[in-house]
Amino acid sequence: MLYPEINEARSIIDLSGAWNFRLDDGKHGEGYAESAFIDNGTLMAVPASYNDLKEEPEYRSHCGWAYYKRTFIIPNSLVKERQVLRFDAVTHYAKIYLDGKLILEHKGGFLPFEIDITGKVERGKETELIVAVDNRINHSTLPMGNEEGTAFFGSDNADVPSVIAAKKWRKPVNLPNFDFFNYAGINRPVRIYTTPVNYISDVTITTEIDGKDGLISYALETVGEGTASIEIKDKSGKTVASSEGESGKLRITDAKFWWPYPGEPYLYKAVMKFGEDTYSLDVGIRTVGVKGIQFLINGKPFYFKGFGKHEDSAIHGRGFDFVLDMKDISMIHWMGANSFRTSHYPYAEEMYQLCDREGIVIIDETPAVGIGGTSEDIYKIGRFREHHEDVIKDLIARDKNHPSVVMWSMGNEPDVVTAPDSAYDYWHSLYLFTKSLDPGKRPVTFVCNQNNYERDRITREMDVVCINRYYGWYNLSGDMEAAVYALNLELDFWEKQEKPVIMTEYGADTLPGFHLSSPEMFSEEFQVLYYDTINKEFDKRAFMIGEHPWNFADFNTIQGPMRADGNRKGLLTRDRRPKMAAHYFRKRWNEIPDFDYKK
Ligand code: BDP
């Protein structure tokens, strides 16, 4: 799906602002409320998560539908154009009404969806737009929520009569089987964009390297009548290649390739035309692939230095925050990192565009986090396969053209050991499915939690083995000598698989400003000791091709006995101030080259 663009043929109407808003009162149907009900509510910022923007506790703890409303008028100058209403992300389920009529439904909170509204809007008249949003999560949603009866509810499950009796007093709540706050609402921009009546509906670009030349293959999808063409321009605006037709392959002689920063992330501009329409796209010429125990970018072995991240900040919640994205990129550069994983869902499109331009490498993850959380075979009792395929399809359709995206992660920490054969069948077939969809032929993986790695049959089958391990934190807590012993036993196992391995999560909760002379858990000294001890082991192993500490910054979670003001494993605080460990990594990573680190 193409990102909206303003150019000589297209325009954008931004619907950001203060919308009318009301939480459902339980007296309406599923996802329906009349306009007058919403008008008696409050105002809400769009885009943003609604949870932290009001002081009444029900906004934070809401479970169910919420309603947004605003009106718009299409400018007369645009009425002859094709008009498309686009939502970049509504979390997690959306029903869209125009003048009271349901025009669209969408499941999944982290990917865009759109509808052609040409002819559905009366000229010069205010049109009413209502967006109903459902934040409930369960065994059919991604991310996955726990369901009554099958879930482990921590100490609520204990065999204590008074606790069991008190369950009937529990309010309906979301029970995430994941460790980040279930921020909801219209989290990303809502726009109407226009195109000419005959238009380019999709573009696919892939690149190859042939000696000093770059090869750019393109394919346009178009609707209506017109002739198609493409021009490739270099940074100075000079056309370096061009062609007619809806698809083809262009040779750029003596090309400049896209390299991760501090190499130059060189971008060409592809300008496509079809009839009256035009669309342009940044193109980075680069290749990616796996060879033996190496991950290659432009044929050279790359070492991943970076993070698991979140889209999370005070007040905004998970709402799109371009200023924060800018700051994060700056901190990524400051720490000498070169990559991150979009744990645990696809991020806003603007972040990928920034990473293309700034030379930051992305492992692009679906929202499939929390598959499990029950003693039963989740692959038998869950109802998520079709949706999982849809999000993979939509993710690749959205992100396939980004040079920054080098690998797909199908999900995070699914249960692969309760029923290893079911898990194998599920993930192996999904792996083949993902591979079949990507025109860019990127490696495919999923991220595996700390488990019985001998019993787990599927992680070892991935192109790159991605493991999250908390030796010294959740287990062998505080004892780094025992932790290193255990880690090495496991690394011996992975060495035998002859696959490249990235440590996609490891970390320790740390309270900024809590210092100890003798490092114990939660102190800044312990976080440094933890990382320094473990990193030394990675340095001894050629197959360890990356380290992504968990997490880039502290982030918000559901309240609970394990979390004081959220998850504190950040190298940065939630407002992006460095803890001691950030300085430690800054020094370490500035000494580790992006390429050829492991011989
Ligand atoms: C991992 C999860 C991550 C959590 C982390 C933790 O992938 O989402 O935040 O543990 O507990 O298992 O800090």
Coordinates of C-alpha atoms and ligand atoms in Angstrom, one line a residue:
M1 CA 0.0 0.0 0.0
L2 CA 1.4 3.4 -1.0
Y3 CA 2.1 6.1 1.5
P4 CA 0.1 9.3 0.8
E5 CA 2.1 11.9 -1.1
I6 CA 1.7 15.5 -2.1
N7 CA 2.9 16.3 -5.7
E8 CA 1.6 17.9 -8.8
A9 CA -1.0 15.2 -9.2
R10 CA -1.9 14.3 -5.6
S11 CA -2.9 16.1 -2.5
I12 CA -3.6 15.4 1.2
I13 CA -6.2 16.6 3.7
D14 CA -4.9 16.1 7.2
L15 CA -7.7 15.2 9.7
S16 CA -5.5 15.5 12.8
G17 CA -6.9 17.6 15.6
A18 CA -9.4 17.6 18.5
W19 CA -12.2 15.1 17.7
N20 CA -15.3 14.5 19.8
F21 CA -14.8 11.4 21.9
R22 CA -16.7 9.1 24.2
L23 CA -16.0 5.8 25.9
D24 CA -18.7 3.2 25.4
D25 CA -21.2 2.9 28.2
G26 CA -22.1 -0.7 27.5
K27 CA -25.6 0.3 26.4
H28 CA -24.8 0.4 22.7
G29 CA -24.4 -2.4 20.1
E30 CA -21.1 -3.7 19.1
G31 CA -19.2 -0.7 17.7
Y32 CA -22.2 1.6 17.2
A33 CA -23.1 4.8 18.9
E34 CA -25.3 7.6 17.7
S35 CA -23.8 11.0 17.1
A36 CA -25.6 12.7 20.0
F37 CA -24.1 10.2 22.4
I38 CA -20.5 11.1 21.3
D39 CA -21.3 14.8 21.3
N40 CA -21.9 14.5 25.1
G41 CA -18.5 13.2 25.7
T42 CA -15.2 15.0 25.7
L43 CA -12.5 16.1 23.2
M44 CA -9.6 13.8 22.2
A45 CA -6.4 14.4 20.3
V46 CA -5.9 12.6 17.0
P47 CA -3.5 11.0 16.5
A48 CA -2.8 9.7 20.1
S49 CA -3.6 6.9 22.4
Y50 CA -6.6 8.0 24.5
N51 CA -5.5 6.3 27.7
D52 CA -3.2 8.9 29.3
L53 CA -4.9 12.0 28.1
K54 CA -7.7 12.3 30.7
E55 CA -7.4 12.0 34.5
E56 CA -10.4 9.7 35.2
P57 CA -9.2 6.1 35.7
E58 CA -11.7 4.7 33.2
Y59 CA -9.7 6.1 30.2
R60 CA -6.6 4.2 31.4
S61 CA -8.4 0.9 32.2
H62 CA -11.0 1.0 29.5
C63 CA -11.9 -2.3 27.9
G64 CA -14.2 -2.3 24.9
W65 CA -15.4 0.3 22.4
A66 CA -14.7 4.0 22.2
Y67 CA -16.1 6.5 19.7
Y68 CA -14.4 9.4 17.8
K69 CA -16.3 11.9 15.7
R70 CA -15.5 14.9 13.5
T71 CA -16.7 16.4 10.3
F72 CA -14.9 17.5 7.1
I73 CA -15.5 19.1 3.8
I74 CA -13.7 18.2 0.6
P75 CA -12.4 21.5 -1.0
N76 CA -14.1 22.3 -4.3
S77 CA -10.8 22.3 -6.0
L78 CA -10.5 18.6 -5.3
V79 CA -14.0 17.2 -5.9
K80 CA -13.1 16.0 -9.4
E81 CA -10.3 13.9 -8.0
R82 CA -10.4 10.4 -6.6
Q83 CA -10.6 10.7 -2.8
V84 CA -9.3 8.0 -0.4
L85 CA -9.8 8.0 3.3
R86 CA -6.8 6.5 4.9
F87 CA -6.1 5.4 8.5
D88 CA -2.5 4.7 9.3
A89 CA -3.4 2.7 12.5
V90 CA -6.4 2.3 14.7
T91 CA -5.8 0.0 17.7
H92 CA -7.1 -2.7 17.6
Y93 CA -10.4 -3.0 15.7
A94 CA -12.1 -0.2 13.8
K95 CA -15.6 0.5 12.3
I96 CA -15.8 3.6 10.1
Y97 CA -19.1 5.4 9.5
L98 CA -19.7 8.2 7.0
D99 CA -22.9 10.2 7.7
G100 CA -24.1 7.3 9.9
K101 CA -23.4 4.6 7.3
L102 CA -20.9 1.8 8.1
I103 CA -18.4 1.9 5.2
L104 CA -15.4 -0.1 6.5
E105 CA -14.2 -2.4 9.2
H106 CA -10.6 -3.3 10.0
K107 CA -9.0 -5.7 12.4
G108 CA -5.4 -5.1 13.7
G109 CA -4.0 -2.0 15.3
F110 CA -0.7 -1.3 13.7
L111 CA -1.2 -1.3 9.9
P112 CA -2.9 1.1 7.5
F113 CA -6.2 0.7 5.8
E114 CA -8.2 2.8 3.4
I115 CA -11.3 3.2 1.4
D116 CA -12.2 5.1 -1.8
I117 CA -14.9 7.6 -0.8
T118 CA -15.2 9.3 -4.2
G119 CA -18.9 10.0 -4.8
K120 CA -19.8 9.2 -1.1
V121 CA -19.3 12.8 0.0
E122 CA -21.7 15.6 -1.1
R123 CA -20.0 18.7 -2.6
G124 CA -19.8 21.7 -0.2
K125 CA -21.5 19.8 2.7
E126 CA -20.0 18.8 6.0
T127 CA -19.6 15.1 6.1
E128 CA -19.7 13.3 9.5
L129 CA -17.0 10.8 10.2
I130 CA -17.3 8.4 13.2
V131 CA -14.6 6.0 14.1
A132 CA -15.5 3.2 16.6
V133 CA -12.5 1.6 18.2
D134 CA -12.3 -1.6 20.1
N135 CA -9.3 -2.3 22.3
R136 CA -10.2 -5.8 23.4
I137 CA -7.6 -8.5 23.0
N138 CA -8.1 -12.3 23.2
H139 CA -7.0 -15.5 21.5
S140 CA -8.1 -14.2 18.1
T141 CA -6.2 -10.9 18.2
L142 CA -2.5 -10.0 17.6
P143 CA -1.2 -9.0 20.0
M144 CA -2.8 -11.8 21.9
G145 CA -4.8 -11.4 25.1
N146 CA -5.5 -14.1 27.7
E147 CA -8.9 -15.6 28.0
E148 CA -10.7 -16.5 31.3
G149 CA -10.3 -20.1 32.1
T150 CA -7.2 -20.9 30.1
A151 CA -4.9 -18.2 31.3
F152 CA -2.4 -18.0 34.1
F153 CA -3.5 -14.9 36.0
G154 CA -0.5 -14.9 38.3
S155 CA -1.4 -15.1 42.0
D156 CA -5.2 -14.8 41.2
N157 CA -4.9 -18.4 40.2
A158 CA -3.7 -19.5 43.6
D159 CA -5.9 -22.0 45.5
V160 CA -7.0 -19.4 48.1
P161 CA -10.8 -19.4 48.7
S162 CA -11.0 -15.7 49.4
V163 CA -9.1 -14.8 46.2
I164 CA -11.3 -17.1 44.2
A165 CA -14.4 -15.6 45.7
A166 CA -13.2 -12.1 45.0
K167 CA -13.0 -12.8 41.3
K168 CA -16.6 -11.9 40.8
W169 CA -15.7 -8.3 41.9
R170 CA -13.1 -8.0 39.1
K171 CA -14.1 -5.5 36.5
P172 CA -13.9 -6.6 32.9
V173 CA -10.2 -5.9 32.0
N174 CA -7.9 -6.7 29.1
L175 CA -5.4 -9.4 30.1
P176 CA -2.5 -8.8 27.8
N177 CA -0.2 -11.8 27.3
F178 CA 2.5 -9.3 26.5
D179 CA 4.6 -6.8 28.5
F180 CA 3.6 -3.3 27.2
F181 CA 0.6 -1.2 27.9
N182 CA -2.3 -1.8 25.7
Y183 CA -2.5 1.8 24.4
A184 CA -5.5 2.2 22.1
G185 CA -7.3 4.7 19.9
I186 CA -6.5 6.4 16.6
N187 CA -2.8 6.1 17.2
R188 CA -1.6 7.3 13.8
P189 CA -2.7 10.0 11.3
V190 CA -6.0 10.0 9.5
R191 CA -5.9 11.6 6.1
I192 CA -7.9 12.0 2.9
Y193 CA -5.6 11.9 -0.1
T194 CA -6.5 12.4 -3.7
T195 CA -5.3 11.0 -6.9
P196 CA -6.3 11.5 -10.5
V197 CA -9.1 9.2 -11.7
N198 CA -6.5 7.0 -13.6
Y199 CA -3.9 6.3 -11.0
I200 CA -0.9 4.2 -9.8
S201 CA -2.2 1.9 -7.1
D202 CA 1.0 0.1 -6.1
V203 CA 4.7 0.1 -6.9
T204 CA 7.2 -2.6 -6.2
I205 CA 10.9 -1.9 -6.4
T206 CA 13.8 -4.4 -5.9
T207 CA 17.5 -3.9 -6.4
E208 CA 20.6 -5.9 -7.2
I209 CA 24.2 -5.2 -7.4
D210 CA 26.3 -6.1 -10.5
G211 CA 29.9 -5.2 -9.9
K212 CA 29.9 -1.4 -9.8
D213 CA 26.4 -1.1 -11.3
G214 CA 23.1 -1.2 -9.6
L215 CA 20.0 -2.9 -11.1
I216 CA 16.6 -1.6 -10.2
S217 CA 13.5 -3.7 -11.1
Y218 CA 10.2 -2.0 -10.9
A219 CA 6.5 -3.0 -11.3
L220 CA 3.6 -0.6 -11.3
E221 CA 0.0 -1.5 -10.6
T222 CA -2.4 0.9 -12.2
V223 CA -6.1 1.5 -12.5
G224 CA -7.6 3.0 -15.7
E225 CA -6.1 4.3 -18.9
G226 CA -2.7 5.7 -19.5
T227 CA 0.9 5.1 -20.4
A228 CA 3.4 4.3 -17.7
S229 CA 7.0 5.5 -17.3
I230 CA 9.7 5.7 -14.7
E231 CA 12.7 7.9 -14.2
I232 CA 15.5 7.4 -11.7
K233 CA 17.1 10.6 -10.5
D234 CA 20.3 10.9 -8.4
K235 CA 20.7 13.2 -5.4
S236 CA 21.4 16.2 -7.6
G237 CA 18.2 15.6 -9.5
K238 CA 19.9 14.3 -12.7
T239 CA 18.1 11.5 -14.5
V240 CA 20.4 8.5 -14.5
A241 CA 18.0 6.0 -16.1
S242 CA 14.5 5.9 -17.4
S243 CA 12.1 3.5 -19.1
E244 CA 8.5 3.2 -20.5
G245 CA 6.0 0.6 -19.5
E246 CA 4.6 -0.8 -16.3
S247 CA 7.5 -2.9 -15.4
G248 CA 11.1 -3.4 -16.3
K249 CA 14.7 -3.4 -15.1
L250 CA 17.1 -0.4 -15.2
R251 CA 20.8 -0.4 -15.0
I252 CA 22.5 2.4 -13.1
T253 CA 26.2 2.5 -14.1
D254 CA 28.7 3.2 -11.4
A255 CA 25.9 3.3 -8.9
K256 CA 26.1 4.5 -5.3
F257 CA 24.8 1.9 -2.9
W258 CA 22.8 2.2 0.3
W259 CA 24.9 1.6 3.3
P260 CA 24.1 1.7 7.0
Y261 CA 25.4 4.9 8.7
P262 CA 28.2 5.9 9.1
G263 CA 28.4 4.6 5.5
E264 CA 26.4 6.7 3.1
P265 CA 22.7 5.6 2.9
Y266 CA 22.5 6.8 -0.7
L267 CA 19.0 7.2 -2.0
Y268 CA 17.9 7.6 -5.6
K269 CA 14.5 9.0 -6.4
A270 CA 12.2 6.9 -8.7
V271 CA 9.6 9.1 -10.3
M272 CA 6.8 7.1 -11.8
K273 CA 4.1 8.4 -14.1
F274 CA 0.8 7.0 -15.4
G275 CA -1.5 9.2 -17.4
E276 CA -2.0 12.3 -15.2
D277 CA -0.8 10.6 -12.1
T278 CA 2.7 10.7 -10.6
Y279 CA 4.2 9.0 -7.6
S280 CA 7.8 9.1 -6.3
L281 CA 9.7 6.8 -4.0
D282 CA 13.2 6.8 -2.4
V283 CA 15.2 3.9 -3.7
G284 CA 18.3 2.5 -2.0
I285 CA 20.3 0.0 -4.0
R286 CA 21.4 -2.7 -1.7
T287 CA 21.2 -6.5 -1.3
V288 CA 20.7 -8.6 1.8
G289 CA 21.1 -12.3 2.5
V290 CA 22.3 -15.0 4.7
K291 CA 25.4 -17.1 3.9
G292 CA 26.6 -19.7 6.4
I293 CA 26.8 -18.0 9.8
Q294 CA 26.8 -14.5 8.3
F295 CA 24.2 -11.9 7.5
L296 CA 25.3 -10.0 4.4
I297 CA 24.4 -6.4 3.4
N298 CA 25.8 -5.6 -0.1
G299 CA 27.8 -8.9 0.2
K300 CA 29.6 -7.9 3.4
P301 CA 29.1 -9.6 6.8
F302 CA 27.0 -7.2 9.0
Y303 CA 27.0 -7.0 12.8
F304 CA 23.7 -5.9 14.4
K305 CA 24.3 -3.3 17.2
G306 CA 21.0 -1.9 18.4
F307 CA 17.9 -2.5 20.3
G308 CA 14.5 -3.8 20.8
K309 CA 12.3 -0.7 20.9
H310 CA 8.8 0.4 21.5
E311 CA 6.6 3.2 20.3
D312 CA 6.0 4.6 23.7
S313 CA 6.2 8.0 25.4
A314 CA 4.7 9.9 28.2
I315 CA 1.2 11.4 27.4
H316 CA 1.2 10.3 23.7
G317 CA 1.2 6.6 24.7
R318 CA 1.7 4.9 21.4
G319 CA 0.4 7.9 19.5
F320 CA 2.4 8.9 16.5
D321 CA 5.2 11.3 17.6
F322 CA 7.5 12.5 14.9
V323 CA 9.5 14.6 17.3
L324 CA 10.2 11.5 19.4
D325 CA 11.2 9.5 16.4
M326 CA 13.7 12.2 15.5
K327 CA 15.1 12.1 19.0
D328 CA 15.3 8.3 18.9
I329 CA 17.3 8.3 15.7
S330 CA 19.6 10.8 17.2
M331 CA 20.2 8.7 20.3
I332 CA 20.7 5.6 18.1
H333 CA 23.5 7.4 16.3
W334 CA 24.9 8.8 19.5
M335 CA 25.2 5.3 21.0
G336 CA 26.9 4.0 17.8
A337 CA 24.1 1.6 17.1
N338 CA 23.1 0.6 13.6
S339 CA 19.8 -1.2 13.9
F340 CA 16.6 -2.0 15.8
R341 CA 13.7 -4.4 15.8
T342 CA 10.2 -3.0 15.6
S343 CA 9.3 -5.0 18.7
H344 CA 6.5 -5.9 19.0
Y345 CA 4.4 -4.5 16.1
P346 CA 4.9 -2.6 12.9
Y347 CA 5.9 1.1 13.6
A348 CA 4.6 4.2 11.9
E349 CA 5.6 4.5 8.3
E350 CA 7.4 7.8 8.9
M351 CA 10.0 6.0 11.1
Y352 CA 10.9 3.6 8.2
Q353 CA 11.3 6.6 5.9
L354 CA 13.6 8.2 8.4
C355 CA 15.7 5.0 8.7
D356 CA 16.0 4.8 4.9
R357 CA 17.5 8.3 5.0
E358 CA 19.5 8.0 8.2
G359 CA 21.0 4.5 7.3
I360 CA 19.5 2.5 10.2
V361 CA 18.8 -1.1 9.7
I362 CA 15.3 -2.5 10.7
I363 CA 14.1 -6.0 11.6
D364 CA 10.4 -5.5 10.8
E365 CA 8.1 -7.4 13.2
T366 CA 4.4 -8.2 13.0
P367 CA 2.1 -7.7 16.0
A368 CA 2.1 -11.4 16.7
V369 CA 3.3 -11.2 20.3
G370 CA 1.9 -13.3 23.2
I371 CA 0.9 -16.5 21.3
G372 CA 0.6 -18.8 24.2
G373 CA 0.0 -18.1 27.9
T374 CA -1.9 -21.3 28.4
S375 CA -1.1 -24.9 29.4
E376 CA -3.1 -26.0 26.3
D377 CA -1.9 -26.2 22.7
I378 CA -2.4 -22.6 21.6
Y379 CA -2.2 -23.5 18.0
K380 CA -5.3 -25.7 18.5
I381 CA -7.4 -23.5 20.7
G382 CA -6.4 -20.1 19.2
R383 CA -8.2 -18.4 16.4
F384 CA -5.5 -16.3 14.9
R385 CA -4.0 -18.0 11.8
E386 CA -6.0 -16.2 9.2
H387 CA -5.3 -12.8 10.9
H388 CA -1.6 -13.6 11.2
E389 CA -1.5 -14.2 7.5
D390 CA -3.3 -11.0 6.9
V391 CA -0.9 -8.9 8.9
I392 CA 2.1 -10.5 7.2
K393 CA 0.6 -9.7 3.8
D394 CA -0.2 -6.2 4.8
L395 CA 3.2 -5.6 6.5
I396 CA 5.1 -6.7 3.4
A397 CA 2.7 -4.7 1.1
R398 CA 3.4 -1.6 3.2
D399 CA 7.2 -2.0 3.8
K400 CA 8.6 -4.0 0.9
N401 CA 10.3 -1.0 -0.8
H402 CA 12.3 0.2 2.2
P403 CA 16.0 -0.4 1.9
S404 CA 16.3 -0.1 5.7
V405 CA 14.1 -3.2 6.2
V406 CA 16.5 -6.2 6.0
M407 CA 14.5 -9.0 7.6
W408 CA 11.0 -9.9 8.6
S409 CA 10.1 -11.1 12.1
M410 CA 6.9 -13.1 12.0
G411 CA 6.4 -12.6 15.8
N412 CA 7.8 -12.5 19.2
E413 CA 8.1 -15.2 21.8
P414 CA 5.4 -17.6 20.8
D415 CA 5.0 -20.8 22.9
V416 CA 7.0 -23.3 20.9
V417 CA 7.5 -25.9 23.6
T418 CA 4.1 -26.8 25.1
A419 CA 3.2 -28.5 21.8
P420 CA 6.5 -28.5 19.7
D421 CA 5.0 -30.3 16.8
S422 CA 2.0 -28.0 16.4
A423 CA 4.4 -25.1 16.8
Y424 CA 6.6 -26.5 14.1
D425 CA 3.8 -26.9 11.7
Y426 CA 2.4 -23.5 12.4
W427 CA 5.6 -21.5 12.1
H428 CA 7.2 -23.5 9.3
S429 CA 4.2 -23.0 7.0
L430 CA 4.0 -19.3 7.9
Y431 CA 7.8 -19.0 7.2
L432 CA 7.2 -20.4 3.7
F433 CA 4.2 -18.1 3.3
T434 CA 6.2 -15.0 4.3
K435 CA 9.0 -16.0 1.9
S436 CA 6.6 -16.4 -1.0
L437 CA 5.3 -12.8 -0.5
D438 CA 8.4 -10.8 -0.4
P439 CA 9.6 -9.5 -3.7
G440 CA 12.8 -8.4 -2.0
K441 CA 13.6 -12.0 -0.8
R442 CA 14.6 -10.9 2.7
P443 CA 15.6 -13.4 5.3
V444 CA 12.7 -14.5 7.6
T445 CA 12.7 -15.2 11.3
F446 CA 10.7 -15.1 14.5
V447 CA 12.0 -14.3 17.9
C448 CA 12.1 -17.0 20.5
N449 CA 11.8 -16.7 24.3
Q450 CA 13.9 -18.4 27.0
N451 CA 12.8 -22.0 26.8
N452 CA 13.9 -25.5 26.5
Y453 CA 15.8 -25.0 23.3
E454 CA 16.3 -28.7 22.8
R455 CA 12.6 -29.3 22.8
D456 CA 11.9 -26.3 20.6
R457 CA 12.0 -27.7 17.0
I458 CA 11.3 -24.6 15.0
T459 CA 13.6 -21.7 16.0
R460 CA 16.6 -23.5 14.6
E461 CA 14.8 -23.6 11.2
M462 CA 14.8 -19.8 10.7
D463 CA 17.2 -18.0 8.4
V464 CA 18.6 -16.2 11.4
V465 CA 18.1 -17.5 14.9
C466 CA 16.8 -14.7 17.1
I467 CA 16.8 -15.4 20.8
N468 CA 15.7 -13.5 23.9
R469 CA 17.5 -14.6 27.0
Y470 CA 17.5 -13.2 30.5
Y471 CA 20.3 -15.3 32.2
G472 CA 21.2 -13.4 35.3
W473 CA 17.9 -11.5 35.5
Y474 CA 14.7 -13.7 35.4
N475 CA 16.7 -16.8 36.2
L476 CA 20.0 -17.2 38.1
S477 CA 19.0 -13.7 39.2
G478 CA 21.9 -11.5 40.1
D479 CA 24.5 -14.3 39.9
M480 CA 26.5 -13.4 36.7
E481 CA 29.0 -16.2 37.1
A482 CA 26.2 -18.8 37.1
A483 CA 24.5 -16.8 34.3
V484 CA 27.6 -17.0 32.1
Y485 CA 28.0 -20.7 32.7
A486 CA 24.3 -21.3 31.6
L487 CA 24.6 -18.9 28.7
N488 CA 27.6 -20.8 27.3
L489 CA 25.9 -24.1 27.6
E490 CA 23.2 -22.8 25.5
L491 CA 25.5 -21.0 23.0
D492 CA 27.3 -24.4 22.5
F493 CA 24.0 -25.8 21.4
W494 CA 23.4 -22.9 18.9
E495 CA 27.0 -23.2 17.6
K496 CA 26.1 -26.7 16.4
Q497 CA 23.1 -25.5 14.4
E498 CA 25.5 -23.5 12.1
K499 CA 23.1 -20.6 11.8
P500 CA 23.7 -16.9 12.4
V501 CA 22.3 -15.9 15.8
I502 CA 21.2 -12.5 17.1
M503 CA 20.6 -11.9 20.8
T504 CA 17.4 -9.9 20.2
E505 CA 16.7 -9.3 23.9
Y506 CA 18.7 -9.4 27.1
G507 CA 18.5 -7.0 29.9
A508 CA 18.0 -5.9 33.5
D509 CA 15.5 -3.5 35.1
T510 CA 17.5 -0.5 36.3
L511 CA 16.4 2.5 38.4
P512 CA 18.3 5.6 37.1
G513 CA 20.2 7.1 40.0
F514 CA 20.2 4.0 42.1
H515 CA 23.9 3.3 42.7
L516 CA 25.7 0.6 44.6
S517 CA 29.4 -0.1 45.3
S518 CA 28.7 -3.8 45.1
P519 CA 26.5 -4.3 42.0
E520 CA 23.1 -5.8 42.8
M521 CA 19.9 -6.0 40.7
F522 CA 18.2 -2.7 39.8
S523 CA 21.3 -0.6 40.3
E524 CA 23.0 1.1 37.4
E525 CA 26.2 -0.7 38.2
F526 CA 24.4 -4.1 37.9
Q527 CA 23.1 -3.2 34.4
V528 CA 26.6 -2.4 33.2
L529 CA 28.0 -5.5 34.8
Y530 CA 25.3 -7.7 33.3
Y531 CA 25.9 -6.4 29.8
D532 CA 29.6 -6.3 30.0
T533 CA 29.7 -9.9 31.3
I534 CA 27.4 -11.3 28.6
N535 CA 28.9 -9.2 25.7
K536 CA 32.3 -10.7 26.4
E537 CA 30.9 -14.1 25.7
F538 CA 29.3 -12.9 22.4
D539 CA 32.7 -11.6 21.3
K540 CA 34.1 -15.2 21.5
R541 CA 31.5 -16.6 19.2
A542 CA 31.7 -16.1 15.4
F543 CA 28.0 -17.1 14.9
M544 CA 26.8 -14.4 17.2
I545 CA 26.1 -11.7 14.6
G546 CA 24.2 -9.2 16.7
E547 CA 23.3 -7.8 20.1
H548 CA 20.0 -6.0 20.8
P549 CA 19.8 -5.1 24.4
W550 CA 16.3 -4.9 25.8
N551 CA 15.2 -2.1 25.7
F552 CA 16.2 1.2 24.0
A553 CA 14.2 3.1 26.7
D554 CA 12.0 2.5 29.7
F555 CA 8.4 1.9 28.7
N556 CA 4.9 1.7 30.1
T557 CA 3.2 -1.6 31.0
I558 CA 0.1 -2.8 32.8
Q559 CA 0.2 -2.3 36.5
G560 CA 1.3 -5.5 38.4
P561 CA 3.7 -6.7 41.1
M562 CA 6.6 -7.1 38.6
R563 CA 6.5 -3.6 37.3
A564 CA 7.0 -0.3 39.1
D565 CA 6.1 2.5 36.7
G566 CA 6.5 0.2 33.8
N567 CA 9.4 -1.8 32.5
R568 CA 12.7 -0.2 33.5
K569 CA 15.1 -2.2 31.3
G570 CA 15.8 0.8 29.1
L571 CA 19.3 2.0 28.4
L572 CA 17.6 5.3 28.4
T573 CA 14.9 6.6 30.7
R574 CA 11.4 7.0 29.2
D575 CA 12.3 10.7 28.5
R576 CA 15.5 9.5 26.7
R577 CA 18.2 10.4 29.3
P578 CA 21.1 7.9 29.3
K579 CA 21.6 5.5 32.1
M580 CA 25.2 4.4 32.8
A581 CA 24.7 1.4 30.5
A582 CA 24.0 3.7 27.6
H583 CA 27.5 5.2 28.0
Y584 CA 28.9 1.7 28.3
F585 CA 27.3 0.7 25.0
R586 CA 28.3 3.9 23.4
K587 CA 31.9 3.2 24.0
R588 CA 31.6 -0.5 23.1
W589 CA 29.7 0.1 19.8
N590 CA 31.9 2.9 18.6
E591 CA 34.7 0.3 18.7
I592 CA 32.8 -2.4 16.9
P593 CA 32.7 -1.9 13.1
D594 CA 29.4 -2.5 11.2
F595 CA 31.1 -4.9 8.9
D596 CA 33.6 -7.7 9.2
Y597 CA 33.5 -7.7 13.0
K598 CA 33.5 -11.5 13.3
K599 CA 36.2 -13.1 11.2
Ligands
BDP1 C1 10.5 -10.6 26.9 C2 9.5 -9.9 26.0 C3 9.4 -8.4 26.2 C4 9.4 -8.1 27.7 C5 10.7 -8.6 28.3 C6 10.8 -8.3 29.8 O1 9.8 -10.2 24.7 O2 8.3 -7.9 25.6 O3 9.3 -6.7 27.9 O4 10.7 -10.0 28.2 O5 10.3 -9.0 30.6 O6 10.1 -11.8 27.2 O7 11.4 -7.2 30.1

